[in-house]
JSON list of C-alpha atoms in Angstrom, two decimals:
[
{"chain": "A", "resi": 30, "resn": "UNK", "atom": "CA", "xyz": [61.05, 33.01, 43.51]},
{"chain": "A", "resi": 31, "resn": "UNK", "atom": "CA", "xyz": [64.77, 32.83, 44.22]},
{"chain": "A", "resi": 32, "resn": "UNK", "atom": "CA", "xyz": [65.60, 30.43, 46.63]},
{"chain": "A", "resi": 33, "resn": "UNK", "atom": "CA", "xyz": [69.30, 30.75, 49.02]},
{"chain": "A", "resi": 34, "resn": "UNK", "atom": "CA", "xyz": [70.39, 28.41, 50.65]},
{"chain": "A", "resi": 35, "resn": "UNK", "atom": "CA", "xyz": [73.61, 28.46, 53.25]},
{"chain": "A", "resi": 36, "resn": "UNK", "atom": "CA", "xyz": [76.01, 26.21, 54.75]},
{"chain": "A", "resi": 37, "resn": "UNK", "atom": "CA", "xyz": [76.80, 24.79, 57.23]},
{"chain": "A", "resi": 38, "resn": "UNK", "atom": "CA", "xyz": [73.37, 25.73, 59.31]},
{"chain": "A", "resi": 39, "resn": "UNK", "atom": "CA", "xyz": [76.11, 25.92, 62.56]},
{"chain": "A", "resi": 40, "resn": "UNK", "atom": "CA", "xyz": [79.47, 25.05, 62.68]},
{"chain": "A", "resi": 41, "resn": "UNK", "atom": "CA", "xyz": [81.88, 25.44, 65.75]},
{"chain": "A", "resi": 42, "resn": "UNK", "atom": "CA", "xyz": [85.06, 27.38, 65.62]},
{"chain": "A", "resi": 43, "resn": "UNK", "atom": "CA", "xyz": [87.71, 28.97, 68.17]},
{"chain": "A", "resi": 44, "resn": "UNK", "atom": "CA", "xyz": [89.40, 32.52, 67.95]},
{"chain": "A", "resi": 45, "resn": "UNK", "atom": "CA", "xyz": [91.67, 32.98, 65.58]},
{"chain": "A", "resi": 46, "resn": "UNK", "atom": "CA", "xyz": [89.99, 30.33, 63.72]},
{"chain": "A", "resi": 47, "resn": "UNK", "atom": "CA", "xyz": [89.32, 30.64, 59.42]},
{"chain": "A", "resi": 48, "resn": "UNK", "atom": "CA", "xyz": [85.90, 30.21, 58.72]},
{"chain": "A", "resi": 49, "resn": "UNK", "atom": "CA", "xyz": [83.98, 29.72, 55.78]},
{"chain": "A", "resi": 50, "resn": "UNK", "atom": "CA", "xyz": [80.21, 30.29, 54.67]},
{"chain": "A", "resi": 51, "resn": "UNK", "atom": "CA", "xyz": [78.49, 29.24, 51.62]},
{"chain": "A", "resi": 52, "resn": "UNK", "atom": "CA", "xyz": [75.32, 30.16, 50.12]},
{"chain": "A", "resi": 53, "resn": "UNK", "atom": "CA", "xyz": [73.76, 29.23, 46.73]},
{"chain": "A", "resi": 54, "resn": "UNK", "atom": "CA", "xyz": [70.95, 30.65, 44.93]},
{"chain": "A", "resi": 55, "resn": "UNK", "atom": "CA", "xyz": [68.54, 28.59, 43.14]},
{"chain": "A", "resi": 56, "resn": "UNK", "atom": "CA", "xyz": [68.64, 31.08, 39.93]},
{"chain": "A", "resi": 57, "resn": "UNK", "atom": "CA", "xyz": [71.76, 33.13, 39.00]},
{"chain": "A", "resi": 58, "resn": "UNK", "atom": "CA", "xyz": [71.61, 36.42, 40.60]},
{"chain": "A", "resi": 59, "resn": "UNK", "atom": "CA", "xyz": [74.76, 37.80, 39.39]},
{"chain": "A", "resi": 60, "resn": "UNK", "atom": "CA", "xyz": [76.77, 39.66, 42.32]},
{"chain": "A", "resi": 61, "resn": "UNK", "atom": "CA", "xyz": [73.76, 41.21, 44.06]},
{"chain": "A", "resi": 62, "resn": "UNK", "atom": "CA", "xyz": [74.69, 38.91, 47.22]},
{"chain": "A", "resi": 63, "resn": "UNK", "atom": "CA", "xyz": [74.93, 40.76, 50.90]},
{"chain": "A", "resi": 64, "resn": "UNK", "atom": "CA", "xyz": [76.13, 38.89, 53.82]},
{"chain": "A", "resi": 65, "resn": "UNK", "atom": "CA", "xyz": [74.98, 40.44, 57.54]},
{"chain": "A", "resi": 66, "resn": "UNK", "atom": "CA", "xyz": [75.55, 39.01, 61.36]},
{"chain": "A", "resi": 67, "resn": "UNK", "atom": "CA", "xyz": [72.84, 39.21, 63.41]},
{"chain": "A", "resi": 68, "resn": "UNK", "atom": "CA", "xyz": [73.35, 38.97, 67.69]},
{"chain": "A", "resi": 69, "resn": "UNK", "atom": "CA", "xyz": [70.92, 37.68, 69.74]},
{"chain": "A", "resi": 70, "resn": "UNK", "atom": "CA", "xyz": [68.40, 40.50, 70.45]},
{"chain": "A", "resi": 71, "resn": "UNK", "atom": "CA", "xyz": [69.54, 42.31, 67.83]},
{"chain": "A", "resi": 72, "resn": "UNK", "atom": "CA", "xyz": [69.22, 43.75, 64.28]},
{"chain": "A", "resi": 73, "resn": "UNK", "atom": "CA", "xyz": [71.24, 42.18, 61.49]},
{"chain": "A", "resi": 74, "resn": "UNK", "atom": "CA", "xyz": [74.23, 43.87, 60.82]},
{"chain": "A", "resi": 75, "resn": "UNK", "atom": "CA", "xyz": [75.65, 44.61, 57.19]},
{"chain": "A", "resi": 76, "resn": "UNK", "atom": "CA", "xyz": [79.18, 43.04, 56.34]},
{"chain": "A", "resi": 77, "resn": "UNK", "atom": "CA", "xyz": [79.63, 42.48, 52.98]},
{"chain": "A", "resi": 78, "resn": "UNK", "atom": "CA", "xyz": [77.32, 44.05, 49.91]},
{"chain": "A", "resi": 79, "resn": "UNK", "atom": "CA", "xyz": [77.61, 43.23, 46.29]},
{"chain": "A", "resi": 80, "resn": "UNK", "atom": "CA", "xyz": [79.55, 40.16, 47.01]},
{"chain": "A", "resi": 81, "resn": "UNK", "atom": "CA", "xyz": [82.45, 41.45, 47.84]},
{"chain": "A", "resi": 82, "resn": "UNK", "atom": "CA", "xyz": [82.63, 44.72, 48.71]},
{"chain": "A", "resi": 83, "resn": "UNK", "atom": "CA", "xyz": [83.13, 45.64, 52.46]},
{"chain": "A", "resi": 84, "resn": "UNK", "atom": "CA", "xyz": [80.64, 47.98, 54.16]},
{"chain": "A", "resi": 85, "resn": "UNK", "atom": "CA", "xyz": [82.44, 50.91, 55.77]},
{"chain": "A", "resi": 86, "resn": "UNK", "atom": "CA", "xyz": [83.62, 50.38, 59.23]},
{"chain": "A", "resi": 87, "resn": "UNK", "atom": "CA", "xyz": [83.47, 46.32, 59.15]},
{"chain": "A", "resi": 88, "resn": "UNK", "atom": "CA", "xyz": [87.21, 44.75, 60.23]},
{"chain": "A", "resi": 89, "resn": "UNK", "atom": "CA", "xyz": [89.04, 43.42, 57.00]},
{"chain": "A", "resi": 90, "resn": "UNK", "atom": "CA", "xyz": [89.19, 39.55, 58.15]},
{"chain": "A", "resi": 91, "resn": "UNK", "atom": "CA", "xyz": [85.58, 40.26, 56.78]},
{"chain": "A", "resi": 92, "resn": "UNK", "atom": "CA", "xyz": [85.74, 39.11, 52.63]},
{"chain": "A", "resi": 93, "resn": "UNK", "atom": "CA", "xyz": [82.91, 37.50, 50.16]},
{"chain": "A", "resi": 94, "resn": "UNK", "atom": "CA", "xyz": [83.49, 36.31, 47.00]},
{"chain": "A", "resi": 95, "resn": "UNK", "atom": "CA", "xyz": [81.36, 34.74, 44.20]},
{"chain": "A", "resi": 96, "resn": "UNK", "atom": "CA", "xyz": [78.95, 35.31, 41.92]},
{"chain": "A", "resi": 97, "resn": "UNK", "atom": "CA", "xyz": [75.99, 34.11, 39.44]},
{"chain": "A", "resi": 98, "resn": "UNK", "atom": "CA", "xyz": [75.16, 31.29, 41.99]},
{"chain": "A", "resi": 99, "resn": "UNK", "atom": "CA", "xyz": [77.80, 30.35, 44.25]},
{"chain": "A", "resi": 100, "resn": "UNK", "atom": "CA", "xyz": [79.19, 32.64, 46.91]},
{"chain": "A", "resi": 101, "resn": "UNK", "atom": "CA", "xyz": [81.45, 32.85, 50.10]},
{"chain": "A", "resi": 102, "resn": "UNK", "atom": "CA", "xyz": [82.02, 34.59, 53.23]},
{"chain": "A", "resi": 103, "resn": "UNK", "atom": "CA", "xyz": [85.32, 34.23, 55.05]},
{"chain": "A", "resi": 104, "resn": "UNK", "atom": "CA", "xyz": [86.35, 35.15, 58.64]},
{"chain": "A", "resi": 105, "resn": "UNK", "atom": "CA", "xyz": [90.00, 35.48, 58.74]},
{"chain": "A", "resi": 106, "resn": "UNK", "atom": "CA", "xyz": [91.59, 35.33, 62.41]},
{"chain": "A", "resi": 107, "resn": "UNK", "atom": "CA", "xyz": [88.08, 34.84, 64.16]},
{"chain": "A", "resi": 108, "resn": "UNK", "atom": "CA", "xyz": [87.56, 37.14, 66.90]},
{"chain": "A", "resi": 109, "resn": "UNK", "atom": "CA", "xyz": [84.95, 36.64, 70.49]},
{"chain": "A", "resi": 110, "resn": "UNK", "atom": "CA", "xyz": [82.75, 39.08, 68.93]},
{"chain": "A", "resi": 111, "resn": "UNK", "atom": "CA", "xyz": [82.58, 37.70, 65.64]},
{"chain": "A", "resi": 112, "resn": "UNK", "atom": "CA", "xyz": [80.48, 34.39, 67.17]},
{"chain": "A", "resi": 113, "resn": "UNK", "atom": "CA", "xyz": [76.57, 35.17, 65.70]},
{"chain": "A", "resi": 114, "resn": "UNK", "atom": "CA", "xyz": [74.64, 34.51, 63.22]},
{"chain": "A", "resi": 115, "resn": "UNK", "atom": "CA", "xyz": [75.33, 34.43, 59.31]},
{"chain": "A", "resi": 116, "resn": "UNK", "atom": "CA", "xyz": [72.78, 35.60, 56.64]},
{"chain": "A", "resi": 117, "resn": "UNK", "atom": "CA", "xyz": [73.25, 35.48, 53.41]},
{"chain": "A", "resi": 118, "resn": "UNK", "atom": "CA", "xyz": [70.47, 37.93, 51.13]},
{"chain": "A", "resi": 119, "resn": "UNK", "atom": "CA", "xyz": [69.44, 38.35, 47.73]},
{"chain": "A", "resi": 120, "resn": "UNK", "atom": "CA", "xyz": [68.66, 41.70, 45.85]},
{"chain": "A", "resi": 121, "resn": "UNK", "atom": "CA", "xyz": [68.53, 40.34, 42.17]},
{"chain": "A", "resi": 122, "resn": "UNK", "atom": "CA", "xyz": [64.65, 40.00, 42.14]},
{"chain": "A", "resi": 123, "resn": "UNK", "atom": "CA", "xyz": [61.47, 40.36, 44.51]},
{"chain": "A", "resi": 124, "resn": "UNK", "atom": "CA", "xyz": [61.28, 38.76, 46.74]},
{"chain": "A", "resi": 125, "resn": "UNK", "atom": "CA", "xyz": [63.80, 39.74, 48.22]},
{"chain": "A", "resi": 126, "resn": "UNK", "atom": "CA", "xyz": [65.24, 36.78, 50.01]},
{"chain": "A", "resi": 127, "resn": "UNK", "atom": "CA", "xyz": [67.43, 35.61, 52.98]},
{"chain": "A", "resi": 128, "resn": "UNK", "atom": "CA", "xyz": [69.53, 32.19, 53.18]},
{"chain": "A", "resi": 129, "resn": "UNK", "atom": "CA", "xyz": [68.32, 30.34, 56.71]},
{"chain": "A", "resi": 130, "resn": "UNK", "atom": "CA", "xyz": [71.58, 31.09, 58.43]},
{"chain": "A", "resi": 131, "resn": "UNK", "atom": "CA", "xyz": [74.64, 29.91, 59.97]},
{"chain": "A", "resi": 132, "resn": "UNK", "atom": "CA", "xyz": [75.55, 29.91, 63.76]},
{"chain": "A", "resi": 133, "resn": "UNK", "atom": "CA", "xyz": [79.10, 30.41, 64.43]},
{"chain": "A", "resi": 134, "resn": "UNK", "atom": "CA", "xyz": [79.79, 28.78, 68.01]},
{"chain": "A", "resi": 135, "resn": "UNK", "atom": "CA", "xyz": [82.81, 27.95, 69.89]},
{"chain": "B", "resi": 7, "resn": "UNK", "atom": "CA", "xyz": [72.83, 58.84, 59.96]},
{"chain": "B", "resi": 8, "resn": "UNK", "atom": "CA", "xyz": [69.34, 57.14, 59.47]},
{"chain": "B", "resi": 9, "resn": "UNK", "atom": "CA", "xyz": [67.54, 56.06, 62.65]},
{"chain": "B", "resi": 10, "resn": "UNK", "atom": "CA", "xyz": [64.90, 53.96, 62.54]},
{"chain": "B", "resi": 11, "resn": "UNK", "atom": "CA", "xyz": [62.11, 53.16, 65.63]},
{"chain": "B", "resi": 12, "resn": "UNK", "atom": "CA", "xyz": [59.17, 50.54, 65.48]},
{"chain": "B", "resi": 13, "resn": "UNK", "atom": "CA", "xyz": [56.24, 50.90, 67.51]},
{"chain": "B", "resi": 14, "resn": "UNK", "atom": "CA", "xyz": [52.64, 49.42, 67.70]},
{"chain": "B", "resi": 15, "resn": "UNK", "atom": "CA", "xyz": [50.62, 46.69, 69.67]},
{"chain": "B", "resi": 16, "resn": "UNK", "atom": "CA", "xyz": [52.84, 43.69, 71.38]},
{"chain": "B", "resi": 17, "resn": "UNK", "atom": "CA", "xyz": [49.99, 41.57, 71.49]},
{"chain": "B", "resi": 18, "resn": "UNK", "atom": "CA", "xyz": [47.64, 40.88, 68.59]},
{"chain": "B", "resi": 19, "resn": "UNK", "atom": "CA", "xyz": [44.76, 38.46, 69.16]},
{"chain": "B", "resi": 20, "resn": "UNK", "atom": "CA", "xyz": [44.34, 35.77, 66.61]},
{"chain": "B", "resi": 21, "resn": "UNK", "atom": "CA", "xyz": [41.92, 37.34, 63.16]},
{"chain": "B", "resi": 22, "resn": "UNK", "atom": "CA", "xyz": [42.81, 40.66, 64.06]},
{"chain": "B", "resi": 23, "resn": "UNK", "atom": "CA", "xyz": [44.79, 43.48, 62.44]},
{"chain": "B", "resi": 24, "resn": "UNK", "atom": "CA", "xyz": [48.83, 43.44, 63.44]},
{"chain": "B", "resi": 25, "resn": "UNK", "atom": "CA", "xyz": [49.63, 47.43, 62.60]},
{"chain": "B", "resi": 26, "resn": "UNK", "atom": "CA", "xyz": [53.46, 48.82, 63.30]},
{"chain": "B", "resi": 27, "resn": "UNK", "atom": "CA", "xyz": [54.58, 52.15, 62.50]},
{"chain": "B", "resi": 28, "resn": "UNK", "atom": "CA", "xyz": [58.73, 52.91, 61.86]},
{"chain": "B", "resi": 29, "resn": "UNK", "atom": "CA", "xyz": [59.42, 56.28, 62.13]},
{"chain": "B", "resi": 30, "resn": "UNK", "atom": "CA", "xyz": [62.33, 57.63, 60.25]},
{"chain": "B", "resi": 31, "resn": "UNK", "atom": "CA", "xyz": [64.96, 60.05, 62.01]},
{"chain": "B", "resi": 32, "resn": "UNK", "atom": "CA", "xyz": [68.17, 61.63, 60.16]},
{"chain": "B", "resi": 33, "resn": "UNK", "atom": "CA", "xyz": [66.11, 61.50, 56.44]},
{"chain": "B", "resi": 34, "resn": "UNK", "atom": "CA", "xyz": [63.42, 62.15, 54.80]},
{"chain": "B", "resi": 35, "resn": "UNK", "atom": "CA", "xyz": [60.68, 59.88, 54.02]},
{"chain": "B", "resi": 36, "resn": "UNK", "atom": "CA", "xyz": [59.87, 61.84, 50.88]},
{"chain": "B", "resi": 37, "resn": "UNK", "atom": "CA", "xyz": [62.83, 60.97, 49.26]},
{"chain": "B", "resi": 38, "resn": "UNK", "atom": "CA", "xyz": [63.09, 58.63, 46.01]},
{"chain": "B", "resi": 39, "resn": "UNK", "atom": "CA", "xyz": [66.29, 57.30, 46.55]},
{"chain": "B", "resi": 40, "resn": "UNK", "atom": "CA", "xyz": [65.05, 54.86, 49.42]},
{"chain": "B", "resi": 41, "resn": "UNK", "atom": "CA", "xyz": [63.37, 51.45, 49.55]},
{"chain": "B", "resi": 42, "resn": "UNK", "atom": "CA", "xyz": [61.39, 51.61, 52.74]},
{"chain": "B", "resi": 43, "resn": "UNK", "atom": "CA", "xyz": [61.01, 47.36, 54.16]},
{"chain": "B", "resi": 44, "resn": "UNK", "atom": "CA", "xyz": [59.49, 45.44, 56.78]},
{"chain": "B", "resi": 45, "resn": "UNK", "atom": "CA", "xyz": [61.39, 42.07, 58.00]},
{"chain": "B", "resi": 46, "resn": "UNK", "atom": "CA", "xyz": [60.36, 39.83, 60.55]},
{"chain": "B", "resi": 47, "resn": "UNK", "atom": "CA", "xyz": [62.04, 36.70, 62.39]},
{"chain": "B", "resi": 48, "resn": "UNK", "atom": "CA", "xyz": [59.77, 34.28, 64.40]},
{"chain": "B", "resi": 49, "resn": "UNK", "atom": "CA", "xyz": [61.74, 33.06, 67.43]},
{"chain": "B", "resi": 50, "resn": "UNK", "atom": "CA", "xyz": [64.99, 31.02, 66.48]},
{"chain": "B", "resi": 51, "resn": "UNK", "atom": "CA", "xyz": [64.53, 31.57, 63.06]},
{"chain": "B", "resi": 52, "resn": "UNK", "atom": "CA", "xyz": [65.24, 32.98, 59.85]},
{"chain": "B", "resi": 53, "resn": "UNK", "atom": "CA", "xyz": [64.34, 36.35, 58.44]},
{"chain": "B", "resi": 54, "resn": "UNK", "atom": "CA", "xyz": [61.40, 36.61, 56.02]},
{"chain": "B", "resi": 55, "resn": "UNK", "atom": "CA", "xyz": [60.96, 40.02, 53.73]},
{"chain": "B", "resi": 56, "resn": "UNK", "atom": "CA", "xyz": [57.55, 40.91, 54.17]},
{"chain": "B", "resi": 57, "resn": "UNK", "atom": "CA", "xyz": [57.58, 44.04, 51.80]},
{"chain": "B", "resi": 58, "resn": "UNK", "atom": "CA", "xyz": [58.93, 47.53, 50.61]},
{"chain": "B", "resi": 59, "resn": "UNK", "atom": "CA", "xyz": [57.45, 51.00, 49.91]},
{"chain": "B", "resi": 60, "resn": "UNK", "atom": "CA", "xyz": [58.97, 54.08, 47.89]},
{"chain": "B", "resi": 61, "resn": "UNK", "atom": "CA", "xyz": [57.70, 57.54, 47.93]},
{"chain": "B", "resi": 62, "resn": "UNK", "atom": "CA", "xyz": [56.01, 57.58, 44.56]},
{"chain": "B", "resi": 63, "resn": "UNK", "atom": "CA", "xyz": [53.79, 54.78, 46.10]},
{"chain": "B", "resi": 64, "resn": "UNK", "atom": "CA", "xyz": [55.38, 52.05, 44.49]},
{"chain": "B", "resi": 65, "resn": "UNK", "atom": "CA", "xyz": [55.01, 48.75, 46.52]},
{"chain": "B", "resi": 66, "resn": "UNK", "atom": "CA", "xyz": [56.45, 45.59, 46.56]},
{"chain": "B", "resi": 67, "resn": "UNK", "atom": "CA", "xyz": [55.17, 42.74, 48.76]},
{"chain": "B", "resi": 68, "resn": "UNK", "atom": "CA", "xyz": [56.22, 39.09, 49.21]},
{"chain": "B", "resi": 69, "resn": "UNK", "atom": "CA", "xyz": [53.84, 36.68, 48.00]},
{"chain": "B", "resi": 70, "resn": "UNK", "atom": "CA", "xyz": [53.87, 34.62, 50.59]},
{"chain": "B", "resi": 71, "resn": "UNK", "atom": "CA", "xyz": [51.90, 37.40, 52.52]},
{"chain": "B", "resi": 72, "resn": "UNK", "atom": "CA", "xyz": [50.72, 39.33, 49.86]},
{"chain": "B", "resi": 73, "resn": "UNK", "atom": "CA", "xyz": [47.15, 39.05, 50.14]},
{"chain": "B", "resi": 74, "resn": "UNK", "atom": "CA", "xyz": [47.54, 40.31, 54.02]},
{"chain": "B", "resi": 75, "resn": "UNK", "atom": "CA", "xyz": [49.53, 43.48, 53.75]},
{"chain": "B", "resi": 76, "resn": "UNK", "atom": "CA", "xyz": [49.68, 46.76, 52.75]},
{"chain": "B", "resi": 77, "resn": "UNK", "atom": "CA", "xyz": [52.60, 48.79, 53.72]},
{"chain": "B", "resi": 78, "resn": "UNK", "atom": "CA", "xyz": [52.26, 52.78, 53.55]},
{"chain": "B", "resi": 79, "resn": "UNK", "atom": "CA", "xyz": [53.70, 56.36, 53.91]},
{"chain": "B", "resi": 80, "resn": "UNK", "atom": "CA", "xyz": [52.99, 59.27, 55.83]},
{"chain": "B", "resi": 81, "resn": "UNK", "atom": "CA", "xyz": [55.35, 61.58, 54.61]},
{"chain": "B", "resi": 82, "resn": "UNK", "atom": "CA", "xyz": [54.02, 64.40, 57.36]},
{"chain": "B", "resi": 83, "resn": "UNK", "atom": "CA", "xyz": [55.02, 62.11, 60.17]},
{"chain": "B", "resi": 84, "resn": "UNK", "atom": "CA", "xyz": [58.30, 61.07, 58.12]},
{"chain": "B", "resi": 85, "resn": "UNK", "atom": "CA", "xyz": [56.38, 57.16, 59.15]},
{"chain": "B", "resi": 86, "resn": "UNK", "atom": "CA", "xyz": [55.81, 54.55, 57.30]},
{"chain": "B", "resi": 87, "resn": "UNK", "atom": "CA", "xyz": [53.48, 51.74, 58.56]},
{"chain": "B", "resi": 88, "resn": "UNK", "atom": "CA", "xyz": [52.75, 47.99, 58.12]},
{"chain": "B", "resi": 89, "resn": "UNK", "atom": "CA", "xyz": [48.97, 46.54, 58.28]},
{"chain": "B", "resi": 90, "resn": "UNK", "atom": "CA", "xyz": [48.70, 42.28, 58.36]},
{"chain": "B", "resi": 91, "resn": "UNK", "atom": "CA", "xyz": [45.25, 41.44, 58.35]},
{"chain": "B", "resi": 92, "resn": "UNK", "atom": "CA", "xyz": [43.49, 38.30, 59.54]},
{"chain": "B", "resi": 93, "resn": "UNK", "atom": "CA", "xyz": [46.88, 36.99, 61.93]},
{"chain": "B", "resi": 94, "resn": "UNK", "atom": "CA", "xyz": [47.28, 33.84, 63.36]},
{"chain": "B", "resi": 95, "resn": "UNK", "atom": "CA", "xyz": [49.81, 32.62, 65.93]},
{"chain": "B", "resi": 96, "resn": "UNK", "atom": "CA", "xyz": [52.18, 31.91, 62.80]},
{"chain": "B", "resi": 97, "resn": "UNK", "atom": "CA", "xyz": [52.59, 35.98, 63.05]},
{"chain": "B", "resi": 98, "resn": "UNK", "atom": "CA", "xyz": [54.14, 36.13, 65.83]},
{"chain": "B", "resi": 99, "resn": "UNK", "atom": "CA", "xyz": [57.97, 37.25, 65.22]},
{"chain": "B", "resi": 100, "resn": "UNK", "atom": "CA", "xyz": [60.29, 40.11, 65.74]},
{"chain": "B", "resi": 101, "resn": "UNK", "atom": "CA", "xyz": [59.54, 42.91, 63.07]},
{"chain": "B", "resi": 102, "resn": "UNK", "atom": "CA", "xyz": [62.48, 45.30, 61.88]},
{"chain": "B", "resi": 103, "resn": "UNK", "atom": "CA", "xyz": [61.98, 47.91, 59.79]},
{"chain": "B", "resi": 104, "resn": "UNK", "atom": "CA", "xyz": [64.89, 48.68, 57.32]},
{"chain": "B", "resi": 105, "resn": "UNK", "atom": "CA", "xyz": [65.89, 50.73, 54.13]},
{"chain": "B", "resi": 106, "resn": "UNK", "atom": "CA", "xyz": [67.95, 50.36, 51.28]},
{"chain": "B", "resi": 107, "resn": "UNK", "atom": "CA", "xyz": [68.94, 52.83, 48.44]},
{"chain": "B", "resi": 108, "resn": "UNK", "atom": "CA", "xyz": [67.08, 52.06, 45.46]},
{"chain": "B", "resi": 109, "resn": "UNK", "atom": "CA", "xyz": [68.58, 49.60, 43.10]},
{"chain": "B", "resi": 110, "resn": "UNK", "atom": "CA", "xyz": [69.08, 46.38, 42.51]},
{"chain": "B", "resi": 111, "resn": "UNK", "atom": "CA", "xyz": [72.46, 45.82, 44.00]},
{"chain": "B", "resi": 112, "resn": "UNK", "atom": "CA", "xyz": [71.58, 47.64, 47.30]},
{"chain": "B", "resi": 113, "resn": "UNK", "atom": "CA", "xyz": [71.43, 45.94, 50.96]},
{"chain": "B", "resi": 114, "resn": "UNK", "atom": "CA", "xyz": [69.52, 46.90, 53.71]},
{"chain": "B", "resi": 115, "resn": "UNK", "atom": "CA", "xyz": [72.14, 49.05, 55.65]},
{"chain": "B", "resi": 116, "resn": "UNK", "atom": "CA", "xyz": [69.44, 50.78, 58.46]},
{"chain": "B", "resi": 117, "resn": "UNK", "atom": "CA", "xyz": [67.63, 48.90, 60.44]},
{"chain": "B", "resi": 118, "resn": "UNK", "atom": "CA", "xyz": [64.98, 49.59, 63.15]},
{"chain": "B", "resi": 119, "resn": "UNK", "atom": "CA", "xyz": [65.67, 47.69, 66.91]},
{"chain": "B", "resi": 120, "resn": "UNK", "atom": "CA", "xyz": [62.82, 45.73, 65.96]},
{"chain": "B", "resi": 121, "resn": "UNK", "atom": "CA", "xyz": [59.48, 45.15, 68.22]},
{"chain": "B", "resi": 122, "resn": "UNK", "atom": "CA", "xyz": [58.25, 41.97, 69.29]},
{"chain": "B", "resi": 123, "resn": "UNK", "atom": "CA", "xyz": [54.57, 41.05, 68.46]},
{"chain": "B", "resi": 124, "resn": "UNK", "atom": "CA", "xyz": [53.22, 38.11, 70.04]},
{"chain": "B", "resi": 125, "resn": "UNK", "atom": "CA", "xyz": [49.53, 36.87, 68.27]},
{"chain": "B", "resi": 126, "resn": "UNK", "atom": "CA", "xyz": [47.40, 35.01, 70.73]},
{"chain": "B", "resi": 127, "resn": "UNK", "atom": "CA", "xyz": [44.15, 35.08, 72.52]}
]
């Protein structure tokens, strides 16, 4: 099974902040990376699929990059709304498989 | 735009059966260009795939709970449903249903509300 794992598991930041994410898989898994934000009491929310590409409607200070094992998620210009929850999920192989997380916090 | 609804029991007791159902609104069910998925996330923590589901019956599950669950469709209720057999108070989480378009580079980009189910006596 592929293993992800992210960092930092929380970090603290202030609006209009950069902020970077990292998760690494324990296998190479090519670009088949998604990144989501998930609110308290709610569902995950898609940012980023395949890496890199930004799902439609998600605000451009949204970017990933990476691939094989190593990958990114940047917050440009950080934004009140942006403060959540960070997951990090593999598609390359069942099962599928989510990284533990990162709280963003001010 | 795909809608998707849990439903089912909030409160399991411990050995029993946890069963949810996710009804689908804005598609079909019957189609083969879906991945159909239950997720769940116990209180402040993670998210855990449980398993998937595509029309022509093909099933995926995690291994981790593979020996407790069976996921199924009912393509006449345009539902799809998640049994977990034998639960204990490690059960108890948030489930979300979700889908994905089949393929390996595909997220989940629906997701159900999710429905809390709390296992305990």
């Amino acid at each position: 099974d592929i293993q992800m794992t992210q960092s930092p598991s929380s970090l603290s930041a202030s609006v209009g902040d950069r902020v970077t994410i990292t998760c690494r898989a324990s296998q190479t898994i090519s670009n088949y990376l998604h990144w989501y934000h998930q609110k308290p009491g709610k569902a995950p929310k898609l940012l980023i699929y395949a890496a890199s590409s930004l799902q439609s409607g998600v605000p451009s200070r949204f970017s990933g990059s990476g691939s094989g094992t190593d990958f990114t998620l940047t917050i440009s210009n950080l934004q009140p709304e942006d403060f959540a929850t960070y997951y990090c999920q593999q598609t390359y192989s069942t099962p599928l498989a989510f990284g533990g997380g990162t709280k963003v916090e001010i | 735009q795909v809608q998707l609804q849990e439903s089912g029991p909030g409160l399991v007791k411990p050995s029993q059966t946890l069963s949810l159902t996710c009804t689908v609104s804005g598609g079909s069910i019957s189609s083969d260009d879906f991945y159909w998925s239950w997720i769940r996330q116990p209180a402040g923590k993670g998210l855990e795939w449980i398993g998937r589901i595509y029309i022509r019956g093909g099933t995926h599950y995690n291994p981790s709970l593979k020996s407790r669950v069976t996921i199924s469709v009912d393509t006449a209720k345009n539902q799809f449903s998640l049994k977990l057999t034998s639960v204990t108070a490690a059960d108890t989480a948030v489930y979300y249903c979700a889908t994905a378009p089949r393929g390996i580079a595909s997220p989940f980009d629906y997701w159900g509300q999710g429905t809390l189910v709390t296992v305990s006596s």
